[in-house]
XYZ file of C-alpha atoms in Angstrom:
321
model
C -0.007 -0.046 0.067
C 2.742 2.528 0.966
C 4.528 1.973 -2.529
C 1.246 1.784 -4.644
C -1.263 3.893 -2.698
C -2.390 5.717 -5.955
C -2.942 2.422 -7.777
C -4.928 1.056 -4.899
C -7.076 4.389 -4.905
C -7.792 3.969 -8.558
C -9.010 0.437 -7.925
C -11.129 1.801 -4.897
C -12.677 4.451 -7.273
C -13.904 1.785 -9.769
C -15.243 -0.453 -6.872
C -17.105 2.627 -5.373
C -18.632 3.425 -8.703
C -19.914 -0.073 -9.039
C -21.608 -0.244 -5.805
C -23.199 3.205 -6.086
C -24.649 2.158 -9.592
C -25.951 -0.989 -7.945
C -27.377 1.196 -5.147
C -29.352 3.267 -7.731
C -30.636 0.040 -9.269
C -31.921 -1.152 -5.908
C -33.664 2.101 -5.046
C -35.173 2.478 -8.449
C -36.260 -1.263 -9.095
C -36.018 -3.344 -5.965
C -37.026 -1.669 -2.764
C -40.116 0.416 -3.848
C -42.794 1.873 -1.720
C -45.735 4.231 -2.021
C -43.890 6.298 0.508
C -40.323 6.709 -1.100
C -38.567 7.698 2.039
C -39.925 4.515 3.762
C -37.913 2.669 1.064
C -34.805 4.669 1.832
C -34.825 3.860 5.586
C -35.766 0.173 4.872
C -32.633 -0.121 2.705
C -30.709 1.661 5.604
C -31.905 -0.947 8.061
C -31.545 -4.165 6.084
C -28.354 -3.069 4.254
C -26.704 -2.201 7.543
C -27.565 -5.697 9.165
C -26.582 -7.614 6.076
C -23.336 -5.467 5.629
C -22.414 -6.006 9.199
C -22.810 -9.831 9.022
C -20.817 -10.072 5.781
C -18.221 -7.744 7.190
C -17.705 -10.106 10.151
C -17.575 -13.152 7.778
C -14.984 -11.515 5.544
C -12.801 -10.616 8.621
C -12.605 -14.371 9.479
C -10.877 -14.943 6.100
C -7.629 -13.791 4.483
C -9.677 -10.947 3.072
C -9.151 -9.048 6.232
C -5.340 -8.717 5.505
C -6.083 -7.670 1.968
C -7.425 -4.525 3.522
C -4.641 -4.257 6.101
C -1.711 -6.598 6.412
C -1.287 -5.753 10.089
C -4.855 -7.276 10.804
C -4.649 -10.240 13.083
C -8.321 -10.428 13.987
C -11.082 -8.107 15.152
C -10.018 -6.228 18.373
C -11.813 -3.575 20.476
C -9.022 -1.224 19.566
C -8.060 1.692 21.798
C -10.265 4.340 23.088
C -9.434 6.936 20.496
C -10.015 4.543 17.570
C -13.262 3.260 18.961
C -14.589 6.799 19.528
C -13.707 7.603 16.017
C -15.492 4.341 14.741
C -18.618 5.281 16.634
C -18.616 9.022 15.376
C -17.876 8.052 11.828
C -20.271 5.167 11.897
C -23.144 7.486 13.155
C -22.116 10.114 10.567
C -21.777 7.333 7.995
C -25.510 6.293 8.643
C -26.493 9.920 7.848
C -24.284 10.049 4.811
C -25.850 6.613 3.525
C -29.377 8.104 4.177
C -28.672 11.061 1.999
C -26.986 9.064 -0.720
C -29.890 6.678 -0.951
C -32.450 9.324 -0.893
C -30.476 10.994 -3.778
C -30.257 7.692 -5.632
C -33.976 7.596 -5.561
C -34.272 11.060 -6.921
C -31.603 10.769 -9.785
C -29.986 8.107 -11.958
C -26.102 7.181 -11.369
C -24.889 9.625 -13.990
C -26.101 12.349 -11.615
C -25.815 10.591 -8.211
C -22.148 9.855 -8.719
C -20.971 13.396 -9.435
C -23.122 14.941 -6.876
C -22.225 12.471 -4.170
C -18.569 12.652 -4.658
C -17.428 16.307 -4.255
C -16.753 16.068 -0.419
C -13.218 16.900 -1.407
C -14.123 20.529 -1.391
C -15.164 20.338 2.299
C -12.134 18.263 3.169
C -9.790 20.711 1.368
C -11.185 23.716 3.362
C -10.645 21.816 6.661
C -7.021 20.552 5.840
C -6.008 24.030 4.568
C -7.276 25.566 7.845
C -5.146 22.975 9.769
C -2.150 23.538 7.591
C -2.057 19.999 6.509
C -2.128 20.767 2.811
C -0.557 23.675 0.903
C -3.368 25.975 -0.388
C -1.447 27.193 -3.425
C -0.537 23.502 -4.543
C -4.062 22.214 -3.909
C -6.478 24.997 -4.996
C -6.046 24.293 -8.747
C -6.775 20.556 -8.636
C -9.622 21.119 -6.316
C -11.316 23.786 -8.489
C -10.903 21.685 -11.583
C -12.509 18.662 -10.024
C -15.463 20.711 -8.501
C -16.146 22.532 -11.719
C -15.914 19.166 -13.644
C -18.495 17.744 -11.188
C -20.828 20.724 -11.550
C -20.797 20.276 -15.308
C -22.499 16.855 -14.845
C -25.455 18.617 -13.077
C -26.342 20.911 -16.068
C -29.002 19.967 -18.429
C -28.301 21.975 -21.762
C -31.655 20.945 -23.332
C -33.759 22.339 -20.399
C -31.305 24.988 -19.663
C -31.273 24.246 -15.996
C -29.410 22.640 -13.114
C -30.553 20.054 -10.730
C -33.483 20.749 -8.372
C -32.957 22.489 -5.030
C -33.878 19.290 -3.454
C -31.247 17.396 -5.199
C -28.696 20.187 -4.437
C -29.676 20.157 -0.749
C -29.720 16.485 -0.211
C -26.541 15.446 -2.214
C -24.371 18.425 -2.531
C -24.686 19.948 0.751
C -25.976 17.359 3.358
C -24.455 14.083 1.924
C -21.219 15.674 1.087
C -20.997 17.831 4.353
C -21.451 14.939 6.547
C -19.196 12.652 4.347
C -16.371 15.073 4.773
C -16.605 14.992 8.542
C -16.666 11.138 8.389
C -13.716 10.947 6.263
C -11.518 13.014 8.560
C -12.640 10.934 11.560
C -11.851 7.907 9.781
C -8.308 8.850 9.185
C -7.977 9.453 13.029
C -9.357 6.000 13.755
C -7.318 4.067 11.195
C -3.996 5.766 12.497
C -4.899 4.531 15.989
C -5.568 0.921 14.962
C -5.687 -1.478 11.897
C -7.981 -0.450 9.043
C -9.959 -3.880 9.032
C -10.874 -3.735 12.706
C -11.831 -0.148 12.381
C -13.961 -0.873 9.322
C -15.942 -3.652 11.216
C -16.613 -1.415 14.274
C -17.510 1.681 12.079
C -20.011 -0.586 10.223
C -21.286 -1.824 13.695
C -22.072 1.673 14.864
C -23.447 2.612 11.427
C -25.927 -0.358 11.682
C -26.944 0.552 15.268
C -27.353 4.419 14.411
C -29.015 3.786 11.174
C -31.652 1.321 12.484
C -32.390 3.598 15.360
C -32.771 6.536 12.938
C -35.031 4.463 10.538
C -37.434 3.502 13.224
C -37.628 6.928 14.918
C -38.088 8.818 11.660
C -40.798 6.272 10.564
C -42.653 6.775 13.978
C -42.417 10.468 13.814
C -43.807 10.605 10.166
C -46.554 8.162 10.919
C -45.228 5.738 8.406
C -44.029 2.793 10.666
C -46.441 0.240 8.916
C -45.173 1.430 5.460
C -41.619 1.091 6.794
C -42.351 -2.521 7.771
C -43.786 -3.258 4.268
C -40.639 -1.761 2.652
C -38.596 -3.955 4.877
C -40.084 -6.835 3.220
C -39.225 -5.736 -0.220
C -35.600 -5.161 1.152
C -35.308 -8.646 2.330
C -36.423 -9.915 -1.086
C -33.556 -7.795 -2.535
C -30.748 -9.323 -0.420
C -28.801 -10.745 -3.216
C -28.432 -7.200 -4.665
C -27.764 -5.857 -1.236
C -25.155 -8.436 -0.495
C -23.368 -7.485 -3.906
C -23.247 -3.833 -2.636
C -21.847 -4.905 0.777
C -19.217 -7.220 -0.688
C -17.907 -4.108 -2.871
C -18.193 -1.779 0.137
C -15.969 -4.006 2.217
C -13.284 -3.569 -0.255
C -13.935 -0.032 -1.388
C -14.347 1.665 2.091
C -11.721 -0.646 3.662
C -8.864 0.103 1.122
C -9.837 3.684 0.973
C -9.501 3.881 4.738
C -6.140 2.096 4.689
C -4.858 4.518 2.199
C -5.290 7.304 4.723
C -2.444 5.878 6.721
C -0.131 6.975 3.798
C -1.624 10.202 2.448
C -3.815 13.310 3.224
C -7.556 12.821 3.301
C -7.826 15.284 0.504
C -5.689 13.397 -1.708
C -7.818 10.185 -1.069
C -10.990 12.108 -1.750
C -9.451 13.578 -4.936
C -9.407 9.991 -6.350
C -12.939 9.264 -5.050
C -13.994 11.777 -7.807
C -13.024 9.168 -10.462
C -16.594 7.578 -10.210
C -17.883 10.863 -11.494
C -16.161 10.129 -14.791
C -17.482 6.630 -14.742
C -21.125 7.522 -13.885
C -22.410 8.307 -17.424
C -20.812 5.374 -19.346
C -21.745 2.880 -16.624
C -25.380 4.170 -16.614
C -25.764 3.990 -20.365
C -24.105 0.573 -20.400
C -26.545 -0.777 -17.834
C -29.409 0.593 -19.885
C -28.162 -0.843 -22.998
C -27.878 -4.355 -21.630
C -30.854 -4.163 -19.265
C -33.178 -1.610 -20.921
C -35.422 0.564 -18.535
C -33.309 -0.085 -15.596
C -32.874 3.755 -15.121
C -35.777 5.459 -16.475
C -35.410 8.947 -18.018
C -31.555 8.606 -18.676
C -30.718 10.927 -21.529
C -28.812 9.910 -24.603
C -28.697 13.574 -25.680
C -25.478 14.310 -27.618
C -25.073 17.697 -26.147
C -25.544 16.469 -22.595
C -22.966 13.678 -23.226
C -20.468 16.214 -24.708
C -20.889 18.508 -21.689
C -20.324 15.682 -19.209
C -17.337 14.606 -21.071
C -15.862 18.049 -20.846
C -16.615 17.742 -16.997
C -14.783 14.416 -16.980
C -11.733 16.016 -18.694
C -11.614 18.795 -15.887
C -11.740 16.200 -13.420
C -8.913 14.019 -14.900
C -6.706 17.217 -15.339
C -7.322 17.965 -11.669
C -6.249 14.544 -10.650
C -3.074 14.597 -12.764
C -2.354 17.987 -11.329
C -2.751 16.662 -7.803
C -0.673 13.654 -8.626
C 2.249 15.825 -9.866
C 2.136 18.120 -6.734
């Protein structure tokens, strides 16, 4: 990892794009409900429980050492690492909630760019703490953020995304994600990445389940939530696929934070933005109707390709610096 951190991060980016596309498929076609938000919290509940079980199983195999070679078995870790796991897990539940909500509103070609610009918030934090040089980092960050925003513009309608989408994904999801990413680095540096990942997922599951039940009761939609849980259980094979990819994607991403700044890690996590459009179109070609309303408009595709080039230039610039 120390010698090949950039290669590992590229692999993580591809894995992350895959599970986010699968999540969009689940929210569009598998877990459906008359009350859309009940479907979101149902996935948060079942996905958390399934993911925690699979995470524990994977940790009993050599896969745990793939994430972090220093891993010898799940430990309680020290107090600092466990606190970071709890806080990042709780924040991860909120981040997942906003991501799934956004996945229900948009197709992956929009969810991927909008859900992966937490780099901007992380950059502000690390500059304020003198962890990164402002002059070196500002150009790559601006290129990446501008590239991501190009993905949100619809040239045919002449409009950007809805205010709901902007609030849910750009502000809420990315804001809490940035906080969680920083806390994860603290936890990983205090212990091994595999044990930290397990405990983070444990607290994410506990927090997410409590959040789902509480919100459903407050909204008076508890019965609808229970029905949506049944749909989620029937979608377990698809959910298991996401959790398998999450184990490697999140685990390796956190392990990389031992060797480089969070902002560098997050810069590479914008690669799924570039992959969003081709993956979405590819899925719709082989499985027509998976993502309803996806545009094949040439002008939109050209604009998003321009955004992809800006992101790639930003990544190249960051790597040189």
